[in-house]
Coordinates of N, CA and C and ligand atoms in Angstrom, one line a residue:
M110 N 0.8 -1.2 0.0 CA 0.0 0.0 0.0 C 0.9 1.2 0.0
K111 N 0.5 2.2 -0.8 CA 1.2 3.5 -0.8 C 0.6 4.5 0.2
V112 N 1.3 4.8 1.2 CA 0.8 5.6 2.3 C 1.5 7.0 2.4
L113 N 0.7 8.0 2.5 CA 1.3 9.4 2.8 C 0.9 9.7 4.2
I114 N 2.0 9.9 5.0 CA 1.8 10.3 6.4 C 2.1 11.8 6.5
L115 N 1.1 12.5 7.0 CA 1.3 14.0 7.3 C 1.8 14.0 8.7
G116 N 3.1 14.3 8.9 CA 3.8 14.0 10.1 C 4.2 15.2 10.9
G117 N 5.4 15.2 11.4 CA 5.9 16.3 12.3 C 5.6 16.0 13.7
T118 N 5.3 14.7 14.0 CA 5.0 14.3 15.4 C 5.7 13.0 15.7
R119 N 5.7 12.6 17.0 CA 6.3 11.3 17.4 C 5.4 10.2 16.8
E120 N 4.1 10.4 16.8 CA 3.1 9.4 16.3 C 3.4 9.1 14.8
G121 N 3.7 10.2 14.1 CA 3.9 10.1 12.7 C 5.2 9.2 12.4
R122 N 6.2 9.5 13.2 CA 7.5 8.7 13.1 C 7.3 7.3 13.5
E123 N 6.5 7.0 14.5 CA 6.3 5.7 14.9 C 5.5 4.9 13.9
L124 N 4.5 5.6 13.3 CA 3.7 4.9 12.2 C 4.6 4.6 11.0
A125 N 5.4 5.6 10.6 CA 6.3 5.4 9.5 C 7.2 4.1 9.7
A126 N 7.7 4.0 10.9 CA 8.6 2.9 11.2 C 7.8 1.6 11.1
L127 N 6.6 1.5 11.7 CA 5.8 0.3 11.7 C 5.3 -0.1 10.3
L128 N 4.9 0.9 9.5 CA 4.4 0.5 8.1 C 5.6 0.2 7.2
H129 N 6.7 0.9 7.4 CA 7.9 0.6 6.6 C 8.4 -0.8 6.9
R130 N 8.4 -1.2 8.1 CA 8.8 -2.5 8.5 C 7.9 -3.6 7.9
A131 N 6.6 -3.3 7.8 CA 5.6 -4.2 7.3 C 5.6 -4.3 5.8
G132 N 6.5 -3.5 5.2 CA 6.7 -3.6 3.7 C 5.9 -2.6 2.9
H133 N 5.2 -1.6 3.5 CA 4.4 -0.7 2.8 C 5.4 0.4 2.2
D134 N 4.9 1.1 1.2 CA 5.6 2.2 0.5 C 5.2 3.5 1.2
V135 N 6.0 3.9 2.2 CA 5.6 5.0 3.1 C 6.4 6.3 2.8
T136 N 5.7 7.4 2.6 CA 6.3 8.7 2.6 C 5.7 9.6 3.7
T137 N 6.6 10.2 4.4 CA 6.2 11.1 5.5 C 6.4 12.5 5.0
S138 N 5.4 13.4 5.1 CA 5.5 14.8 4.7 C 5.7 15.6 5.9
L139 N 6.7 16.5 5.8 CA 7.0 17.5 6.9 C 6.8 18.9 6.4
A140 N 6.4 19.8 7.2 CA 6.2 21.2 6.8 C 7.5 21.9 6.5
G141 N 8.6 21.4 7.2 CA 9.9 22.1 7.0 C 10.1 23.2 8.0
R142 N 9.4 23.1 9.2 CA 9.6 24.1 10.2 C 10.9 24.0 10.9
V143 N 11.5 22.8 11.1 CA 12.7 22.7 11.8 C 13.8 22.3 10.9
T144 N 15.1 22.8 11.1 CA 16.1 22.6 10.2 C 16.7 21.2 10.3
R145 N 16.6 20.6 11.5 CA 17.1 19.2 11.6 C 16.0 18.3 12.2
P146 N 15.2 17.8 11.3 CA 14.1 16.9 11.8 C 14.6 15.6 12.3
A147 N 13.9 15.0 13.2 CA 14.3 13.7 13.7 C 14.3 12.6 12.6
E148 N 15.0 11.6 12.7 CA 15.1 10.5 11.7 C 13.8 9.8 11.5
I149 N 13.4 9.5 10.2 CA 12.1 8.9 9.9 C 12.4 7.7 8.9
A150 N 11.7 6.6 9.2 CA 11.8 5.4 8.3 C 11.1 5.7 7.0
G151 N 11.5 5.2 5.9 CA 10.8 5.4 4.6 C 11.2 6.7 4.0
A152 N 10.5 7.1 3.0 CA 10.8 8.3 2.3 C 10.2 9.6 3.1
V153 N 10.9 10.7 2.8 CA 10.5 11.9 3.5 C 10.4 13.0 2.4
R154 N 9.3 13.8 2.4 CA 9.2 15.0 1.5 C 9.0 16.2 2.5
I155 N 9.5 17.3 2.0 CA 9.5 18.5 2.9 C 8.9 19.7 2.2
G156 N 8.0 20.4 2.9 CA 7.4 21.6 2.4 C 5.9 21.5 2.2
G157 N 5.3 22.7 2.1 CA 3.8 22.7 1.9 C 3.5 22.2 0.5
F158 N 2.2 21.8 0.3 CA 1.8 21.2 -0.9 C 1.2 22.3 -1.8
G159 N 0.9 23.5 -1.2 CA 0.2 24.5 -2.0 C -1.3 24.4 -1.8
G160 N -1.7 24.3 -0.5 CA -3.2 24.3 -0.2 C -3.9 23.0 -0.6
I161 N -5.2 23.1 -0.6 CA -6.0 21.9 -0.9 C -5.7 21.5 -2.4
P162 N -5.7 22.4 -3.3 CA -5.4 21.9 -4.7 C -4.1 21.2 -4.9
G163 N -3.1 21.7 -4.2 CA -1.8 21.1 -4.3 C -1.7 19.7 -3.7
L164 N -2.4 19.6 -2.5 CA -2.4 18.3 -1.8 C -3.3 17.3 -2.6
T165 N -4.4 17.8 -3.2 CA -5.2 16.9 -4.0 C -4.4 16.4 -5.2
A166 N -3.7 17.3 -5.9 CA -2.9 16.9 -7.0 C -1.8 15.9 -6.7
H167 N -1.2 16.1 -5.5 CA -0.2 15.2 -5.0 C -0.7 13.8 -4.8
L168 N -1.9 13.7 -4.2 CA -2.5 12.4 -3.9 C -2.8 11.7 -5.2
T169 N -3.2 12.4 -6.2 CA -3.6 11.8 -7.5 C -2.4 11.4 -8.3
T170 N -1.5 12.3 -8.4 CA -0.3 12.0 -9.3 C 0.6 11.0 -8.7
E171 N 0.7 11.0 -7.4 CA 1.6 10.0 -6.7 C 0.9 8.6 -6.5
G172 N -0.4 8.5 -6.8 CA -1.1 7.3 -6.7 C -1.2 6.8 -5.2
V173 N -1.4 7.8 -4.3 CA -1.5 7.4 -2.9 C -2.8 6.6 -2.6
D174 N -2.6 5.5 -1.8 CA -3.8 4.7 -1.5 C -4.4 5.1 -0.2
L175 N -3.6 5.7 0.7 CA -4.2 6.1 2.0 C -3.4 7.3 2.6
V176 N -4.1 8.3 3.1 CA -3.5 9.4 3.8 C -3.7 9.2 5.3
V177 N -2.6 9.4 6.1 CA -2.8 9.4 7.5 C -2.4 10.8 8.0
D178 N -3.3 11.4 8.6 CA -3.1 12.7 9.2 C -2.6 12.5 10.6
A179 N -1.2 12.5 10.8 CA -0.6 12.3 12.1 C 0.0 13.6 12.6
T180 N -0.6 14.7 12.1 CA 0.0 16.0 12.6 C -0.5 16.4 14.0
H181 N 0.2 17.4 14.5 CA -0.1 17.8 15.9 C -1.5 18.3 16.0
P182 N -2.2 18.1 17.2 CA -3.6 18.6 17.3 C -3.8 20.0 17.0
F183 N -2.7 20.8 17.2 CA -2.9 22.3 16.9 C -2.5 22.7 15.5
A184 N -2.1 21.7 14.6 CA -1.8 22.0 13.2 C -3.2 21.9 12.5
E185 N -4.0 23.0 12.6 CA -5.4 22.9 12.2 C -5.5 23.0 10.7
R186 N -4.7 23.8 10.1 CA -4.9 24.1 8.6 C -4.6 22.8 7.8
I187 N -3.4 22.2 8.1 CA -3.1 21.0 7.3 C -4.1 19.9 7.5
S188 N -4.7 19.8 8.7 CA -5.7 18.8 9.0 C -7.0 19.0 8.2
A189 N -7.3 20.3 8.1 CA -8.5 20.7 7.3 C -8.3 20.4 5.8
N190 N -7.1 20.8 5.4 CA -6.7 20.5 4.0 C -6.7 19.0 3.7
A191 N -6.3 18.2 4.6 CA -6.2 16.8 4.4 C -7.6 16.2 4.2
V192 N -8.6 16.7 5.0 CA -10.0 16.3 4.8 C -10.5 16.6 3.4
A193 N -10.3 17.9 3.0 CA -10.8 18.3 1.7 C -10.1 17.6 0.6
A194 N -8.8 17.5 0.7 CA -8.0 16.9 -0.5 C -8.3 15.4 -0.6
S195 N -8.5 14.7 0.5 CA -8.7 13.3 0.5 C -10.1 13.0 -0.2
Q196 N -11.0 13.9 0.2 CA -12.4 13.8 -0.4 C -12.3 14.1 -1.9
A197 N -11.6 15.1 -2.3 CA -11.5 15.5 -3.7 C -10.8 14.5 -4.5
A198 N -9.8 13.8 -3.9 CA -9.0 12.9 -4.7 C -9.6 11.4 -4.5
G199 N -10.5 11.3 -3.7 CA -11.1 9.9 -3.4 C -10.2 9.0 -2.8
V200 N -9.3 9.5 -1.9 CA -8.4 8.7 -1.2 C -8.8 8.6 0.3
P201 N -8.8 7.4 0.9 CA -9.2 7.3 2.3 C -8.3 8.1 3.2
L202 N -8.9 8.6 4.3 CA -8.1 9.4 5.3 C -8.3 8.7 6.7
L203 N -7.2 8.6 7.4 CA -7.2 8.1 8.8 C -6.5 9.2 9.6
R204 N -7.0 9.5 10.8 CA -6.4 10.5 11.6 C -5.9 9.9 12.9
I205 N -4.7 10.3 13.3 CA -4.2 9.9 14.6 C -4.3 11.2 15.5
E206 N -5.0 11.1 16.5 CA -5.2 12.2 17.4 C -4.9 11.9 18.8
R207 N -3.9 12.5 19.4 CA -3.6 12.3 20.8 C -4.8 12.7 21.6
P208 N -5.2 11.8 22.6 CA -6.3 12.2 23.4 C -6.1 13.5 24.2
S209 N -7.1 14.3 24.2 CA -7.0 15.6 24.9 C -6.7 15.4 26.4
W210 N -6.1 16.5 27.0 CA -5.9 16.4 28.4 C -7.2 16.9 29.2
S211 N -8.3 17.1 28.5 CA -9.5 17.6 29.2 C -10.0 16.6 30.2
E212 N -9.6 15.3 30.0 CA -10.1 14.2 31.0 C -8.9 13.8 31.9
H213 N -7.8 14.6 31.9 CA -6.7 14.3 32.7 C -7.0 14.3 34.2
R214 N -6.3 13.5 35.0 CA -6.7 13.5 36.4 C -6.5 14.9 37.1
L215 N -5.5 15.7 36.5 CA -5.3 17.0 37.1 C -6.0 18.1 36.5
A216 N -6.8 17.8 35.5 CA -7.4 18.8 34.6 C -8.2 19.9 35.3
N217 N -8.9 19.5 36.4 CA -9.7 20.5 37.1 C -8.9 21.4 38.0
R218 N -7.6 21.2 38.1 CA -6.7 22.1 38.8 C -6.1 23.2 37.9
W219 N -6.3 23.1 36.6 CA -5.7 24.0 35.7 C -6.7 25.1 35.2
L220 N -6.1 26.1 34.7 CA -6.9 27.2 34.2 C -7.0 27.0 32.6
W221 N -8.1 26.7 32.2 CA -8.3 26.4 30.7 C -8.7 27.7 30.0
V222 N -8.0 28.0 28.9 CA -8.3 29.3 28.2 C -8.5 29.0 26.7
A223 N -9.2 29.9 26.1 CA -9.6 29.7 24.7 C -8.5 29.8 23.7
D224 N -7.6 30.7 24.0 CA -6.5 31.0 23.0 C -5.3 31.6 23.7
H225 N -4.3 31.9 22.9 CA -3.0 32.4 23.4 C -3.1 33.8 24.1
D226 N -4.0 34.6 23.5 CA -4.1 35.9 24.1 C -4.7 35.8 25.5
E227 N -5.7 35.0 25.7 CA -6.2 34.8 27.0 C -5.2 34.1 27.9
A228 N -4.4 33.2 27.4 CA -3.3 32.6 28.2 C -2.3 33.7 28.7
A229 N -2.0 34.6 27.8 CA -1.0 35.7 28.1 C -1.6 36.6 29.2
R230 N -2.9 36.9 29.1 CA -3.5 37.7 30.1 C -3.5 37.0 31.5
A231 N -3.8 35.7 31.5 CA -3.8 34.9 32.7 C -2.4 34.8 33.3
A232 N -1.4 34.8 32.5 CA 0.0 34.6 33.0 C 0.6 35.9 33.5
A233 N -0.1 37.1 33.1 CA 0.5 38.4 33.3 C 1.0 38.7 34.8
G234 N 0.2 38.2 35.8 CA 0.5 38.6 37.1 C 1.6 37.7 37.7
H235 N 2.2 36.7 37.0 CA 3.1 35.8 37.6 C 4.6 36.2 37.5
D236 N 5.3 35.8 38.5 CA 6.8 36.3 38.6 C 7.6 35.7 37.5
R237 N 7.4 34.4 37.2 CA 8.2 33.7 36.3 C 7.4 32.7 35.5
V238 N 7.3 32.8 34.2 CA 6.4 32.0 33.4 C 7.2 31.1 32.4
L239 N 6.9 29.8 32.5 CA 7.5 28.9 31.5 C 6.5 28.7 30.4
L240 N 7.0 29.1 29.2 CA 6.1 28.9 28.0 C 6.6 27.7 27.2
T241 N 5.6 26.8 27.0 CA 5.9 25.6 26.3 C 4.8 25.5 25.2
V242 N 4.7 26.6 24.4 CA 3.6 26.7 23.4 C 4.1 26.6 22.0
G243 N 5.4 26.3 21.8 CA 6.0 26.3 20.5 C 6.3 27.7 20.0
R244 N 7.3 27.8 19.1 CA 7.8 29.1 18.8 C 6.9 29.9 17.9
Q245 N 5.9 29.3 17.2 CA 5.0 30.0 16.3 C 4.0 30.8 17.1
S246 N 3.8 30.6 18.4 CA 2.8 31.3 19.1 C 3.4 32.3 20.1
L247 N 4.7 32.5 20.1 CA 5.4 33.3 21.1 C 5.0 34.8 21.0
D248 N 4.6 35.3 19.8 CA 4.3 36.7 19.7 C 3.2 37.1 20.7
H249 N 2.3 36.2 21.0 CA 1.1 36.6 21.9 C 1.6 36.9 23.3
Y250 N 2.8 36.5 23.6 CA 3.3 36.6 25.0 C 4.4 37.6 25.2
R251 N 4.6 38.4 24.2 CA 5.8 39.4 24.2 C 5.7 40.4 25.3
A252 N 4.5 40.7 25.8 CA 4.4 41.7 26.9 C 4.8 41.2 28.2
L253 N 5.0 39.8 28.3 CA 5.3 39.3 29.6 C 6.8 39.5 29.8
P254 N 7.2 40.0 31.0 CA 8.6 40.3 31.2 C 9.5 39.1 31.6
R255 N 9.1 38.3 32.5 CA 10.0 37.3 33.1 C 9.6 35.9 32.6
V256 N 10.1 35.6 31.3 CA 9.7 34.4 30.7 C 10.9 33.5 30.5
L257 N 10.6 32.2 30.7 CA 11.5 31.2 30.2 C 10.8 30.4 29.1
A258 N 11.3 30.5 27.9 CA 10.6 29.9 26.7 C 11.3 28.7 26.3
R259 N 10.6 27.6 26.2 CA 11.2 26.3 25.8 C 10.7 26.0 24.4
M260 N 11.7 25.7 23.5 CA 11.3 25.4 22.1 C 12.4 24.6 21.5
V261 N 12.2 24.0 20.3 CA 13.1 23.2 19.6 C 14.2 24.0 18.9
E262 N 13.7 25.1 18.3 CA 14.7 26.0 17.6 C 14.2 27.4 17.8
L263 N 15.1 28.4 17.7 CA 14.8 29.8 17.9 C 13.9 30.2 16.7
P264 N 12.9 31.2 17.0 CA 12.1 31.7 15.9 C 13.0 32.7 15.1
S265 N 12.5 33.1 13.9 CA 13.3 33.9 13.0 C 13.4 35.4 13.5
T266 N 12.4 35.8 14.3 CA 12.4 37.2 14.8 C 12.9 37.1 16.2
P267 N 13.7 38.2 16.6 CA 14.3 38.1 18.0 C 13.3 38.2 19.1
L268 N 13.6 37.5 20.2 CA 12.7 37.5 21.3 C 13.0 38.6 22.3
P269 N 12.1 39.0 23.1 CA 12.4 40.1 24.1 C 13.7 39.8 24.8
P270 N 14.5 40.9 25.0 CA 15.8 40.6 25.7 C 15.7 40.1 27.1
S271 N 14.6 40.4 27.8 CA 14.5 39.9 29.2 C 14.1 38.4 29.2
W272 N 13.8 37.8 28.1 CA 13.4 36.4 28.1 C 14.7 35.5 28.2
E273 N 14.5 34.3 28.8 CA 15.5 33.3 28.8 C 15.0 32.2 27.9
V274 N 15.9 31.6 27.1 CA 15.4 30.6 26.2 C 16.0 29.2 26.6
H275 N 15.2 28.2 26.5 CA 15.7 26.8 26.8 C 15.5 26.0 25.5
L276 N 16.5 25.7 24.8 CA 16.4 25.0 23.5 C 16.4 23.5 23.8
G277 N 15.5 22.7 23.3 CA 15.5 21.3 23.6 C 14.3 20.6 22.9
R278 N 14.6 19.4 22.5 CA 13.5 18.6 21.9 C 13.1 17.5 22.9
G279 N 11.8 17.5 23.3 CA 11.3 16.5 24.2 C 11.4 15.1 23.7
P280 N 10.8 14.1 24.3 CA 10.1 14.3 25.6 C 11.1 14.5 26.8
F281 N 10.6 15.2 27.8 CA 11.4 15.4 29.0 C 10.7 14.6 30.1
D282 N 11.6 14.0 31.0 CA 11.0 13.2 32.0 C 10.7 14.0 33.3
I283 N 10.0 13.4 34.2 CA 9.5 14.1 35.4 C 10.7 14.8 36.2
D284 N 11.8 14.0 36.3 CA 12.9 14.6 37.1 C 13.5 15.9 36.4
S285 N 13.6 15.9 35.1 CA 14.2 17.0 34.5 C 13.2 18.2 34.5
E286 N 11.9 17.8 34.4 CA 10.9 18.9 34.5 C 10.8 19.5 35.8
R287 N 10.9 18.7 36.9 CA 10.9 19.2 38.3 C 12.1 20.1 38.5
T288 N 13.3 19.7 38.0 CA 14.5 20.5 38.2 C 14.4 21.8 37.4
L289 N 13.9 21.8 36.2 CA 13.7 23.0 35.5 C 12.8 24.0 36.2
L290 N 11.7 23.5 36.6 CA 10.7 24.4 37.3 C 11.3 25.0 38.6
R291 N 12.0 24.1 39.3 CA 12.5 24.6 40.6 C 13.6 25.6 40.4
E292 N 14.6 25.2 39.5 CA 15.8 26.0 39.4 C 15.5 27.3 38.8
A293 N 14.5 27.4 37.9 CA 14.1 28.6 37.2 C 13.1 29.4 38.0
G294 N 12.7 28.9 39.1 CA 11.7 29.6 40.0 C 10.4 29.9 39.3
V295 N 9.9 28.9 38.5 CA 8.7 29.1 37.7 C 7.5 29.1 38.6
T296 N 6.6 30.1 38.3 CA 5.4 30.2 39.1 C 4.1 29.8 38.3
A297 N 4.3 30.0 36.9 CA 3.2 29.6 36.0 C 3.7 28.9 34.8
L298 N 3.0 27.9 34.4 CA 3.4 27.1 33.2 C 2.3 27.3 32.1
V299 N 2.6 27.7 30.9 CA 1.6 27.8 29.9 C 1.9 26.7 28.8
T300 N 0.8 25.9 28.5 CA 0.9 24.8 27.6 C -0.3 24.8 26.7
K301 N -0.2 24.2 25.5 CA -1.4 23.9 24.7 C -1.9 22.5 25.2
D302 N -3.1 22.3 24.9 CA -3.7 20.9 25.2 C -3.2 20.0 24.1
S303 N -1.9 19.7 24.1 CA -1.3 18.8 23.1 C -1.8 17.4 23.4
G304 N -2.0 17.0 24.7 CA -2.6 15.8 25.0 C -1.6 14.6 25.0
G305 N -2.1 13.4 25.3 CA -1.2 12.2 25.3 C -0.3 12.2 26.5
R306 N 0.6 11.2 26.4 CA 1.5 10.9 27.6 C 2.9 11.6 27.4
L307 N 3.3 11.8 26.1 CA 4.7 12.2 25.9 C 5.1 13.5 26.6
T308 N 4.3 14.5 26.6 CA 4.6 15.8 27.2 C 3.9 16.1 28.5
E309 N 3.5 15.0 29.1 CA 2.7 15.1 30.3 C 3.5 15.3 31.6
P310 N 4.8 14.8 31.7 CA 5.5 15.0 32.9 C 5.6 16.4 33.5
K311 N 5.6 17.4 32.6 CA 5.7 18.8 33.1 C 4.4 19.1 33.9
L312 N 3.3 18.5 33.6 CA 2.0 18.7 34.3 C 2.1 18.1 35.7
W313 N 2.7 17.0 35.9 CA 2.8 16.3 37.2 C 3.9 17.1 38.0
A314 N 4.9 17.5 37.4 CA 6.0 18.3 38.1 C 5.4 19.6 38.6
A315 N 4.6 20.3 37.8 CA 3.9 21.6 38.1 C 3.0 21.3 39.3
A316 N 2.3 20.2 39.3 CA 1.3 20.0 40.4 C 2.1 19.8 41.7
E317 N 3.2 19.0 41.6 CA 4.1 18.8 42.8 C 4.6 20.1 43.4
L318 N 5.0 21.0 42.6 CA 5.6 22.3 43.0 C 4.6 23.4 43.1
D319 N 3.3 23.1 43.0 CA 2.3 24.1 43.1 C 2.4 25.3 42.1
V320 N 2.8 24.9 40.9 CA 3.0 25.9 39.8 C 1.6 26.0 39.1
T321 N 1.1 27.2 38.9 CA -0.1 27.4 38.2 C 0.0 26.9 36.7
V322 N -1.0 26.2 36.3 CA -0.9 25.6 34.9 C -2.0 26.3 34.1
I323 N -1.7 26.9 33.0 CA -2.6 27.5 32.1 C -2.6 26.7 30.8
V324 N -3.8 26.2 30.4 CA -3.9 25.3 29.2 C -4.7 25.9 28.1
V325 N -4.1 26.0 26.9 CA -4.9 26.6 25.8 C -5.7 25.4 25.2
R326 N -7.0 25.6 25.1 CA -7.9 24.6 24.6 C -7.6 24.3 23.1
R327 N -8.0 23.1 22.6 CA -7.9 22.8 21.2 C -9.2 23.3 20.5
C328 N -9.0 23.6 19.2 CA -10.2 23.9 18.4 C -10.8 22.5 18.1
P329 N -12.1 22.5 17.8 CA -12.7 21.2 17.4 C -12.1 20.7 16.2
T330 N -11.8 19.4 16.1 CA -11.1 18.8 15.0 C -12.1 18.3 14.0
P331 N -11.7 18.2 12.7 CA -12.7 17.8 11.7 C -13.2 16.4 12.0
E332 N -14.4 16.1 11.6 CA -15.0 14.7 11.9 C -15.4 14.1 10.6
G333 N -15.9 12.8 10.7 CA -16.5 12.1 9.6 C -15.5 11.1 8.9
F334 N -14.5 10.8 9.6 CA -13.5 9.7 9.1 C -12.9 9.0 10.3
P335 N -12.3 7.9 10.1 CA -11.8 7.1 11.3 C -10.7 7.9 12.0
T336 N -10.7 7.8 13.3 CA -9.7 8.5 14.1 C -9.2 7.5 15.2
V337 N -7.9 7.4 15.4 CA -7.3 6.6 16.4 C -6.4 7.4 17.2
A338 N -5.9 6.8 18.4 CA -5.1 7.6 19.3 C -3.6 7.4 19.2
T339 N -3.2 6.3 18.6 CA -1.8 6.0 18.6 C -1.4 5.4 17.3
A340 N -0.1 5.3 17.0 CA 0.4 4.7 15.8 C 0.0 3.2 15.8
R341 N 0.1 2.5 16.9 CA -0.2 1.1 17.0 C -1.7 0.9 16.7
E342 N -2.5 1.7 17.2 CA -3.9 1.6 16.9 C -4.2 1.8 15.4
A343 N -3.4 2.7 14.8 CA -3.5 2.9 13.3 C -3.2 1.7 12.6
V344 N -2.2 1.0 13.0 CA -1.8 -0.3 12.3 C -2.9 -1.3 12.5
T345 N -3.4 -1.4 13.7 CA -4.5 -2.4 14.0 C -5.7 -2.1 13.1
F346 N -6.0 -0.8 13.0 CA -7.1 -0.4 12.2 C -6.9 -0.8 10.7
L347 N -5.7 -0.6 10.2 CA -5.4 -0.9 8.8 C -5.4 -2.4 8.6
N348 N -5.0 -3.1 9.6 CA -4.9 -4.6 9.4 C -6.3 -5.2 9.5
G349 N -7.2 -4.4 10.2 CA -8.6 -5.0 10.5 C -9.4 -4.9 9.3
Ligands
LIG462 P1 -0.7 24.3 10.0 O1 -0.8 25.7 10.5 O2 -1.8 23.4 10.2 O3 -0.3 24.3 8.4 C1 0.1 25.5 7.8 C2 0.6 25.1 6.4 O4 1.9 24.4 6.5 C3 -0.3 24.1 5.7 O5 -1.3 24.7 5.0 C4 0.7 23.4 4.8 O6 1.0 24.2 3.7 C5 2.0 23.3 5.6 N1 2.1 22.1 6.4 C6 1.7 21.8 7.7 N2 2.1 20.6 8.0 C7 2.6 20.0 6.9 C8 3.1 18.7 6.7 N3 3.1 17.8 7.7 N4 3.5 18.5 5.4 C9 3.5 19.4 4.4 N5 3.0 20.7 4.6 C10 2.6 20.9 5.9 O7 0.7 23.6 10.6 P2 1.6 24.0 11.8 O8 0.8 24.1 13.0 O9 2.5 25.1 11.4 O10 2.5 22.7 12.0 C11 3.5 22.4 11.0 C12 4.1 21.0 11.3 O11 4.6 21.0 12.6 C13 3.1 19.9 11.2 O12 3.7 18.8 10.6 C14 2.8 19.5 12.7 O13 2.5 18.2 12.9 C15 4.1 19.9 13.3 N6 3.9 20.4 14.7 C16 3.1 21.4 15.0 C17 2.9 21.8 16.3 C18 1.9 22.8 16.7 O14 1.7 23.1 17.8 N7 1.2 23.5 15.7 C19 3.6 21.1 17.3 C20 4.5 20.1 17.0 C21 4.6 19.7 15.7 P3 0.3 24.0 2.2 O15 -1.1 24.6 2.5 O16 1.1 24.8 1.3 O17 0.2 22.6 1.9

């Protein structure tokens, strides 16, 4: 089977490895946001398709049998494009979506906000704010003075001089999260509802240290096609 994985996530890499090992013809598509992406089994293509028409044309000309949208829950545009293009090209679509943290055991201790502007307002009174929202959203938080911003790579525009930057690619374990929060004197943590287990340790560490947690809610995701939670579930679904 010829499979196009829309990736940029751990789930996408796991699925590429599983399908490649099983003998499928797998290509993972990356947006090209980071200069040194993690290693991925099978073929990799990099860069946007050119909206819905471009993705539709790609699916048709490449003879793709299945599209798997394994993108991040906050990568809303590419997910919407995948729905429209798969319909237009008549190619089945499967989505891997990390379960939201809305049902997390600690969820009722957190402040849930609708978007990054509301998160920035909520964080404004705090002495030291750890931002783990990805570099594309940092502009919303520029007015905050004492920020520690964690990201994989620096953004192209300079960050406020008062900010401290922590470059690193997760996942981070509970010990390192506890140490970071404690040593940096963090009083508030801002995160998106990325969900799943991989980036969860910061939430447990924050609870231990009584750090305020501000969570940006997800937008509703497109419906009307099969959705699974993990790469292994995706394989089970495909084999079934
Ligand atoms: P987005 O806003 O949904 O997409 C913007 C545009 O980027 C899309 O219209 C598409 O361009 C291109 N694009 C996005 N993902 C692509 C992919 N996997 N392959 C080819 N083109 C892609 O996306 P985003 O939020 O910037 O995320 C970009 C990538 O980073 C995704 O692969 C996502 O899984 C990963 N990521 C995102 C986040 C996050 O918080 N947003 C976190 C971790 C990883 P065209 O319209 O030209 O096709």
